[in-house]
Coordinates of C-alpha atoms and ligand atoms in Angstrom, one line a residue:
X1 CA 38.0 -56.6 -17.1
X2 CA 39.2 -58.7 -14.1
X3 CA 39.2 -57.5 -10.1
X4 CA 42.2 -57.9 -8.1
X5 CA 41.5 -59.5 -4.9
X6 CA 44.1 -58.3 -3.0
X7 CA 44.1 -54.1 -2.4
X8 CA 47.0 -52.6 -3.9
X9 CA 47.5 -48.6 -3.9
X10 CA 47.9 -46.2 -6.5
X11 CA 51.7 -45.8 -5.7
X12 CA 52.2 -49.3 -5.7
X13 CA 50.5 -50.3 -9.1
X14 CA 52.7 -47.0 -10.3
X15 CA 55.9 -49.1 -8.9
X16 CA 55.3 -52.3 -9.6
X17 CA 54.7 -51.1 -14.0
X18 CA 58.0 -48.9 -13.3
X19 CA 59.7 -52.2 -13.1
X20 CA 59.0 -53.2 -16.4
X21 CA 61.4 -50.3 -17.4
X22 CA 64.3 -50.6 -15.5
X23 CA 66.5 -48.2 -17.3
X24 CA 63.2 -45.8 -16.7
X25 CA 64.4 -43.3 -13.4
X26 CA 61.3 -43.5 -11.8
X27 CA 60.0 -39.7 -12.8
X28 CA 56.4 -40.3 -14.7
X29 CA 56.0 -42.7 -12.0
X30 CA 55.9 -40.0 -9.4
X31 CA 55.1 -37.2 -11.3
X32 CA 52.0 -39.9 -11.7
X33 CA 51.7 -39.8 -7.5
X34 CA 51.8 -36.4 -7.3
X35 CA 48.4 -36.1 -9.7
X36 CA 47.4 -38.6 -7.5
X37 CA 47.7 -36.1 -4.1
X38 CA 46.4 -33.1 -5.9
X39 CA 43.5 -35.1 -6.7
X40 CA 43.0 -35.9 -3.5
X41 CA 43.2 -32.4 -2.3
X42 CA 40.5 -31.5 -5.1
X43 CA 37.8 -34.1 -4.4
X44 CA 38.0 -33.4 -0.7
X45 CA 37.1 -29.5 -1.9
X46 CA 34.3 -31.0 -3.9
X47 CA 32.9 -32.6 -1.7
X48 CA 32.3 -30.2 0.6
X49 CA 31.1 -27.8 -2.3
X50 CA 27.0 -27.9 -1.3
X51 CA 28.6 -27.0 2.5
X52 CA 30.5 -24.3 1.4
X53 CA 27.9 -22.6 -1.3
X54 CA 24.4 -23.2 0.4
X55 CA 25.6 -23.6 4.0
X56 CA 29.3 -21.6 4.4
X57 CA 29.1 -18.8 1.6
X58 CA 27.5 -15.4 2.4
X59 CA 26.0 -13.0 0.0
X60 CA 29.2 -11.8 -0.6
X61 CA 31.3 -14.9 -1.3
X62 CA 33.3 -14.9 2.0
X63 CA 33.7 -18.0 4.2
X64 CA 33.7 -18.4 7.6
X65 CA 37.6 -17.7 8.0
X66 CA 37.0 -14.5 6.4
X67 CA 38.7 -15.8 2.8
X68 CA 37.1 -14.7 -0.5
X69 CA 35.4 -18.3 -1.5
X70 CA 37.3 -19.3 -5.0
X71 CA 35.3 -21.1 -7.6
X72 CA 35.8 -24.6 -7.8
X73 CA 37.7 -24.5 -11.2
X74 CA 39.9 -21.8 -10.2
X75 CA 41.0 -23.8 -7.2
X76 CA 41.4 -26.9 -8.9
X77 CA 43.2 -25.2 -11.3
X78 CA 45.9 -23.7 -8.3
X79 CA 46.0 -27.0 -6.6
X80 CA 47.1 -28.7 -9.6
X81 CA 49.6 -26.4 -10.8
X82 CA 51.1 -25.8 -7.2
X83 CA 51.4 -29.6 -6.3
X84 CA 52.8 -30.3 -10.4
X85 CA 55.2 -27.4 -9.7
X86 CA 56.4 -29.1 -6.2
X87 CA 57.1 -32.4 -7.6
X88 CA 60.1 -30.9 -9.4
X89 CA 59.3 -33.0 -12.5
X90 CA 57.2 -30.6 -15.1
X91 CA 58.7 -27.4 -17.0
X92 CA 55.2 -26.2 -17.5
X93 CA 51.6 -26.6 -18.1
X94 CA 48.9 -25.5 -20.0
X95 CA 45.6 -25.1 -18.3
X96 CA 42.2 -24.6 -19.9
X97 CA 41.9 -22.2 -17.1
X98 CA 44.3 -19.9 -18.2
X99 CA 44.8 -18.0 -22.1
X100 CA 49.0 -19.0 -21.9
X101 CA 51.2 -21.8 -20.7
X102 CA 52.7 -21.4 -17.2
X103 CA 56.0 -21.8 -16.9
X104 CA 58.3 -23.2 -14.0
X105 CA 61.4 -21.9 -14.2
X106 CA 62.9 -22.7 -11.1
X107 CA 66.1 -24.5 -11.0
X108 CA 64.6 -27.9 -10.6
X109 CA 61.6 -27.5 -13.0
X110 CA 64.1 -26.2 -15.4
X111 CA 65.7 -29.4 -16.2
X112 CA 62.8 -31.5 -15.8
X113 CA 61.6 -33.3 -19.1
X114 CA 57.7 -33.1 -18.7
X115 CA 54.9 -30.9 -19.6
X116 CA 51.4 -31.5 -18.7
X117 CA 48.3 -30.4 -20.5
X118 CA 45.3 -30.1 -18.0
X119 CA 41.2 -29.2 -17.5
X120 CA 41.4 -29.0 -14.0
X121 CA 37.6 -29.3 -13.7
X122 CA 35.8 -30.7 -16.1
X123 CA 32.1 -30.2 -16.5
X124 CA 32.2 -27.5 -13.7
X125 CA 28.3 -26.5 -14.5
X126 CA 27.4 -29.8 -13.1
X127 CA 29.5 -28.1 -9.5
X128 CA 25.8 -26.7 -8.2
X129 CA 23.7 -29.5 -8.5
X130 CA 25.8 -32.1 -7.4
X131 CA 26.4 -34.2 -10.6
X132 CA 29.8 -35.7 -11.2
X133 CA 32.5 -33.5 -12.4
X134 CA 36.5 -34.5 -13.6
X135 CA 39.6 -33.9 -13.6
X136 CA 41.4 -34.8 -17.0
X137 CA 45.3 -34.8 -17.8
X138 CA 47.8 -35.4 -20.2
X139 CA 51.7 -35.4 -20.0
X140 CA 54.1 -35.0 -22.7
X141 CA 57.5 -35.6 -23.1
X142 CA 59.4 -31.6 -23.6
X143 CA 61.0 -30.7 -26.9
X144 CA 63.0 -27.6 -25.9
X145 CA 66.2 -28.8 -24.3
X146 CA 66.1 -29.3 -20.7
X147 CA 67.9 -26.0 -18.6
X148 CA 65.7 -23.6 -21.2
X149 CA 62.3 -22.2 -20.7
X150 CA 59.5 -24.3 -22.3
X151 CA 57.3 -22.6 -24.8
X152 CA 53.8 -22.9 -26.5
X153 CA 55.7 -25.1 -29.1
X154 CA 56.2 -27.5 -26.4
X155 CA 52.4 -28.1 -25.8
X156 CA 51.4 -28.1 -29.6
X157 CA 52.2 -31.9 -29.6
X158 CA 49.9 -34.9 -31.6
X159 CA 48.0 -36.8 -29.4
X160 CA 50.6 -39.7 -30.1
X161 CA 53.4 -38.1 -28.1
X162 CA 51.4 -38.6 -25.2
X163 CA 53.6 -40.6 -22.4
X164 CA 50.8 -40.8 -20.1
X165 CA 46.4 -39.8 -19.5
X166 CA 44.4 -39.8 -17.3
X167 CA 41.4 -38.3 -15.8
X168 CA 40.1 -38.4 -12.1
X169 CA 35.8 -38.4 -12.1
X170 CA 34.4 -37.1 -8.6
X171 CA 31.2 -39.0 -8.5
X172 CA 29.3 -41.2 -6.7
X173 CA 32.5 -42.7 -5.7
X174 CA 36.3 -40.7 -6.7
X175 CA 38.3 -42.3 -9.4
X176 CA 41.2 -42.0 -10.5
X177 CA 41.9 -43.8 -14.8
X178 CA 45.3 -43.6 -16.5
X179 CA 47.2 -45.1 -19.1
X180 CA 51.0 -45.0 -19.7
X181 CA 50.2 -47.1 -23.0
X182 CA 50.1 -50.3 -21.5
X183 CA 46.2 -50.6 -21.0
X184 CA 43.6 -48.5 -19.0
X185 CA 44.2 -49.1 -15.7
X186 CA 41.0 -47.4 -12.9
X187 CA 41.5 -46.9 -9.2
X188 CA 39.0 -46.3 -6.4
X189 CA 39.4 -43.7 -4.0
X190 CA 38.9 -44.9 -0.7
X191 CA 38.3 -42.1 1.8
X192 CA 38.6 -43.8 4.9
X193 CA 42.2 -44.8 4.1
X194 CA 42.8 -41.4 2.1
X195 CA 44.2 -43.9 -0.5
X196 CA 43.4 -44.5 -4.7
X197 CA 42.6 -48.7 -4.9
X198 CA 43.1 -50.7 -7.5
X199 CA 39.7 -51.5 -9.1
X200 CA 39.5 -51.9 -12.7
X201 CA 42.8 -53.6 -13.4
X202 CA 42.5 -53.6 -17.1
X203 CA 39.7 -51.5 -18.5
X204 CA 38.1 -53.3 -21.5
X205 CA 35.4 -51.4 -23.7
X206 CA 32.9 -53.5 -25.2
X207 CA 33.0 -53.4 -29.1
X208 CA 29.7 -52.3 -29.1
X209 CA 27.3 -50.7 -26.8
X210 CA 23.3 -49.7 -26.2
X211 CA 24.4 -46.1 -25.2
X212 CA 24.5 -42.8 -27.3
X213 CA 25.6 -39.6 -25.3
X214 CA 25.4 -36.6 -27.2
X215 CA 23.4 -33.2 -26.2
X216 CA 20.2 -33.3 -28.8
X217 CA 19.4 -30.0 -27.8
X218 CA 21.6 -28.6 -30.3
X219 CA 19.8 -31.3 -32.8
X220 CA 18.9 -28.4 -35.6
X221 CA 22.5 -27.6 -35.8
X222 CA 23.9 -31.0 -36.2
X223 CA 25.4 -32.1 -39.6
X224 CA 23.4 -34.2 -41.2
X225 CA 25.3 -37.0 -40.9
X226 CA 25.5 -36.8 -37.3
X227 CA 21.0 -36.9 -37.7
X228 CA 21.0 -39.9 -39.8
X229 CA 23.3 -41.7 -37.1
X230 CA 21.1 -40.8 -34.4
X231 CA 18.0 -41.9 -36.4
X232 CA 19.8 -45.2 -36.9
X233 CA 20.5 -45.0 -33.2
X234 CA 17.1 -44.6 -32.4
X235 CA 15.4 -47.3 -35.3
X236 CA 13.9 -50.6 -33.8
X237 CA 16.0 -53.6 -35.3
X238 CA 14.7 -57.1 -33.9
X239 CA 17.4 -59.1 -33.3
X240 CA 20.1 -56.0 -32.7
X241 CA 20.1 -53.5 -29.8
X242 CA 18.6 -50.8 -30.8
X243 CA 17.2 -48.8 -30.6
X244 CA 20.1 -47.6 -28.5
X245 CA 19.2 -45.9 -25.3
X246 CA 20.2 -42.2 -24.7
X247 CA 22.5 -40.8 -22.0
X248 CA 23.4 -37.3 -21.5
X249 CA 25.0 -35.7 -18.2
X250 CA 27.0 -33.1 -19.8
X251 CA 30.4 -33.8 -18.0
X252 CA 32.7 -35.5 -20.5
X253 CA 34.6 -37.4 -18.0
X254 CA 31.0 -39.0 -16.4
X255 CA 29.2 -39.3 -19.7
X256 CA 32.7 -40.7 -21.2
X257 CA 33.4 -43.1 -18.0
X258 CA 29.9 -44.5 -18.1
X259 CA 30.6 -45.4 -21.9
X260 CA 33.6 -47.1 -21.1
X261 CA 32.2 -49.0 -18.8
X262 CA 29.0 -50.4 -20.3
X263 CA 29.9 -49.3 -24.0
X264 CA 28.5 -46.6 -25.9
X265 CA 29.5 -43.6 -28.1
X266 CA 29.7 -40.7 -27.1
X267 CA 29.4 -37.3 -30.0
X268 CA 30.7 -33.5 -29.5
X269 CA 30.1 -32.8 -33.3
X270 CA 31.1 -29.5 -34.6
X271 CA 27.0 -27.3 -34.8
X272 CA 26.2 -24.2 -36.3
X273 CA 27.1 -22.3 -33.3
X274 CA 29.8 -24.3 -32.5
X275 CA 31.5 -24.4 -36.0
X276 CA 34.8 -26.2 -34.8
X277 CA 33.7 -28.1 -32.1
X278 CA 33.3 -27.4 -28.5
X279 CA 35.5 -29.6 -27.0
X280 CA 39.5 -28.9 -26.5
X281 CA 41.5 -31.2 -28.1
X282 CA 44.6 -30.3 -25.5
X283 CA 43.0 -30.9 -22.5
X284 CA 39.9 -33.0 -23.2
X285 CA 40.0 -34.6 -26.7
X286 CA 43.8 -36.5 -26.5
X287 CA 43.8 -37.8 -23.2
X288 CA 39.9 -39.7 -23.4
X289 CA 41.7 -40.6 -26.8
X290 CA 44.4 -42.5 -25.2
X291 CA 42.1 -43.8 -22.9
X292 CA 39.9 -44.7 -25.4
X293 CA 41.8 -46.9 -27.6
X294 CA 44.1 -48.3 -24.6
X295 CA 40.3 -49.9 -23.6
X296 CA 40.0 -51.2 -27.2
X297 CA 37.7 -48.4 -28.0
X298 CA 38.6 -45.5 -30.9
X299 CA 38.3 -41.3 -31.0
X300 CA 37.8 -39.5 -34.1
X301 CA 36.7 -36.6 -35.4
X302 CA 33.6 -37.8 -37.4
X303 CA 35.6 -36.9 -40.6
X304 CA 38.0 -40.1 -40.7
X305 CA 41.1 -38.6 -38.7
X306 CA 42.0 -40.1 -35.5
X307 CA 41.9 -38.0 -32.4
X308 CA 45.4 -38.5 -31.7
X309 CA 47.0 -37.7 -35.2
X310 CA 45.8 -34.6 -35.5
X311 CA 48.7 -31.6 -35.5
X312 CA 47.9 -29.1 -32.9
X313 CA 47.9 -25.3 -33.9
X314 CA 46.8 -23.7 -30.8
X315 CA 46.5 -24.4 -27.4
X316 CA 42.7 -23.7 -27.0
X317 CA 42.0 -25.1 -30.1
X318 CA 38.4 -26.9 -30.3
X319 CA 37.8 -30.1 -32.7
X320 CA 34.6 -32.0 -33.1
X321 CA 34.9 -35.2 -31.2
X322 CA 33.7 -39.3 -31.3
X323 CA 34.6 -41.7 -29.1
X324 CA 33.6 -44.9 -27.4
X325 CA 33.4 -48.6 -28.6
X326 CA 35.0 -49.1 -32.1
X327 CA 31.6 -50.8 -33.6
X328 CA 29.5 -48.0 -32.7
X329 CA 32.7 -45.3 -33.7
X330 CA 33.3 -46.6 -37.4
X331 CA 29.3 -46.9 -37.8
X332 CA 28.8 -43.4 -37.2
X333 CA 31.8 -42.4 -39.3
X334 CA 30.0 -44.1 -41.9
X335 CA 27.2 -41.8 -41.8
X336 CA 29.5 -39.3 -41.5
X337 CA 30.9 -40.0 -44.7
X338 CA 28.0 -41.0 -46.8
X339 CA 25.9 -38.0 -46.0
X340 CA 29.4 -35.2 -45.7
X341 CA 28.0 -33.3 -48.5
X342 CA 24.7 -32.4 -46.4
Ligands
AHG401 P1 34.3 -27.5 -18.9 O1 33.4 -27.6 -17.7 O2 35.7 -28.0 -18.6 O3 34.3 -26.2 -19.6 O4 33.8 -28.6 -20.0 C1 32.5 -28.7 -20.3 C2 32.4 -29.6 -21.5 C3 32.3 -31.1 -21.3 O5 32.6 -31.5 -20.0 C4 30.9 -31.5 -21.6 O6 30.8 -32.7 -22.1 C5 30.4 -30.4 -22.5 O7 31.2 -29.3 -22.2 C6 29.0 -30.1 -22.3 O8 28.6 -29.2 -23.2 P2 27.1 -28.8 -23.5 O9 26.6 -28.2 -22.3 O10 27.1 -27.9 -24.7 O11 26.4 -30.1 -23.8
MN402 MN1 36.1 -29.7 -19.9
MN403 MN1 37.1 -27.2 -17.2

């Protein structure tokens, strides 16, 4: 990973990669910026959210000016459709938040060619006790010809298709992580100049990491292969790194981010409660795929199909989910495999 010296914004990075397309007409690029301001609008919302539920908030849920307060997810998920809806550039979305697609069918939005698959607020139990939460994205090129209504069909894309991901993680500091295939590229939010920074110019996972993120709570109703891997996770080996250390925060974006960072897997496996998976492989699973292996790193679903093959049937649909450094990826697909019977 290197560090540019010299600050350049988000809009400028966003520019200066347009111009290695030069037939492209500039639309990802600010469909890009406009994710980029409704991020901004979000993480100032979230950081005022200890003001506004211990200190603002009444019994009642009404704020100082008299509005009901909205929960943080709801209005994450309104500031992201309003400001995608503004740009002019997306036919529709499809929001964790909400059971069908929206569609924009304005006259601009209409003949726009994008669609965007979004959590708005990812991790939103972690809202209340001030642990970082995300925002995670995906856009897609449409299928229905421009000038007609988009439909579910439109949204029921592989992971392949994707033209762009991303995710923004409000944490200690706000960041902002995309690819548009050409690498993982991280930006900085810096408040004081109400502007994303370039800061991790070309996001490399290591191969192999010392971290294992996965909620062991649910330990009883893992497969089995998923215990062996965590036993080998957790088994001294002199002269190796393990045993592995474990981290858990229970936001995908943070636990997924720290990963990247430092290397590490991190498991959603399908449980006995959760037969199919818990995550969303719309709006969480595709885009930290794209991510993933843009760093280097891989997403699978434990059972040897990558993340970003796998034919969507429904827009909520969940999948059991791996991803992090390759190493530590194929490893526990080995287990996977050796012990699928159990
Ligand atoms: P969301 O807040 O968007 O519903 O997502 C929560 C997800 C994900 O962020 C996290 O990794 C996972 O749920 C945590 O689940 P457990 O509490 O079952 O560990
Ligand atoms: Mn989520
Ligand atoms: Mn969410």
């Amino acid at each position: 990973m290197s560090v540019s010296s010299k600050i350049l914004t988000l809009n400028e990075v966003i520019i200066q990669k347009q111009s290695a397309f030069p037939y492209a007409k500039g639309d990802l690029s600010r469909l890009l910026s406009h994710i980029g301001l409704a991020a901004k609008i979000v993480n100032s919302k979230v950081n005022k959210a200890g003001l506004e539920i211990s200190i603002l908030g009444t019994a009642d849920n009404i704020n100082v000016q008299g509005e009901s307060q909205q929960k943080l997810d709801v209005y994450a998920d309104e500031t992201f459709i309003k400001a995608l809806q503004a740009s002019g550039l997306v036919c529709g979305i499809a929001s964790e938040e909400n059971d069908e697609i929206v569609i924009f069918d304005d006259d601009l939005s209409l003949d726009s060619d994008y669609i965007v698959c979004i959590d708005p607020l990812d991790g939103s139990s972690n809202i209340d006790v001030n642990v970082s939460v995300g925002t995670i994205f995906s856009i897609f090129r449409r299928i229905t010809p421009a000038g007609q209504k988009v439909s579910t069909e439109d949204f029921l894309q592989p992971g392949t298709k994707q033209i762009a991901a991303g995710y923004v993680i409000y944490g200690s500091s706000t960041m902002l992580v995309y690819t548009t295939g050409l690498g993982t590229t991280g930006f900085t939010y810096d408040p004081s100049i109400g502007e994303f920074c370039l800061s991790h110019y070309f996001m490399v996972t290591p191969k192999t990491g010392k971290i294992y993120s996965i909620n062991e709570g649910n330990y009883s109703k893992f497969p089995n292969g998923v215990k062996q891997y965590l036993k080998y996770c957790q088994e001294e080996d002199k002269g190796s790194d393990r045993p592995y250390t474990s981290r858990y925060i229970g936001s995908l974006v943070a636990d997924f981010h720290r990963n990247l960072l430092k290397g590490g897997i991190y498991i959603y496996p399908k449980t006995a409660s959760a037969p199919k998976g818990k995550l969303r492989l719309l709006y969480e699973c595709n885009p930290v795929a794209f991510l993933a292996e843009q760093a280097g790193g891989l997403a699978t679903d434990g059972y040897g199909n990558r993340v970003m093959e796998i034919q969507p049937t429904s827009l909520h649909q969940r999948i059991s989910f791996f991803t992090g450094s390759k190493n530590m990826v194929l490893k526990a697909e080995e287990f996977m495999e050796k012990y699928k019977d159990e």
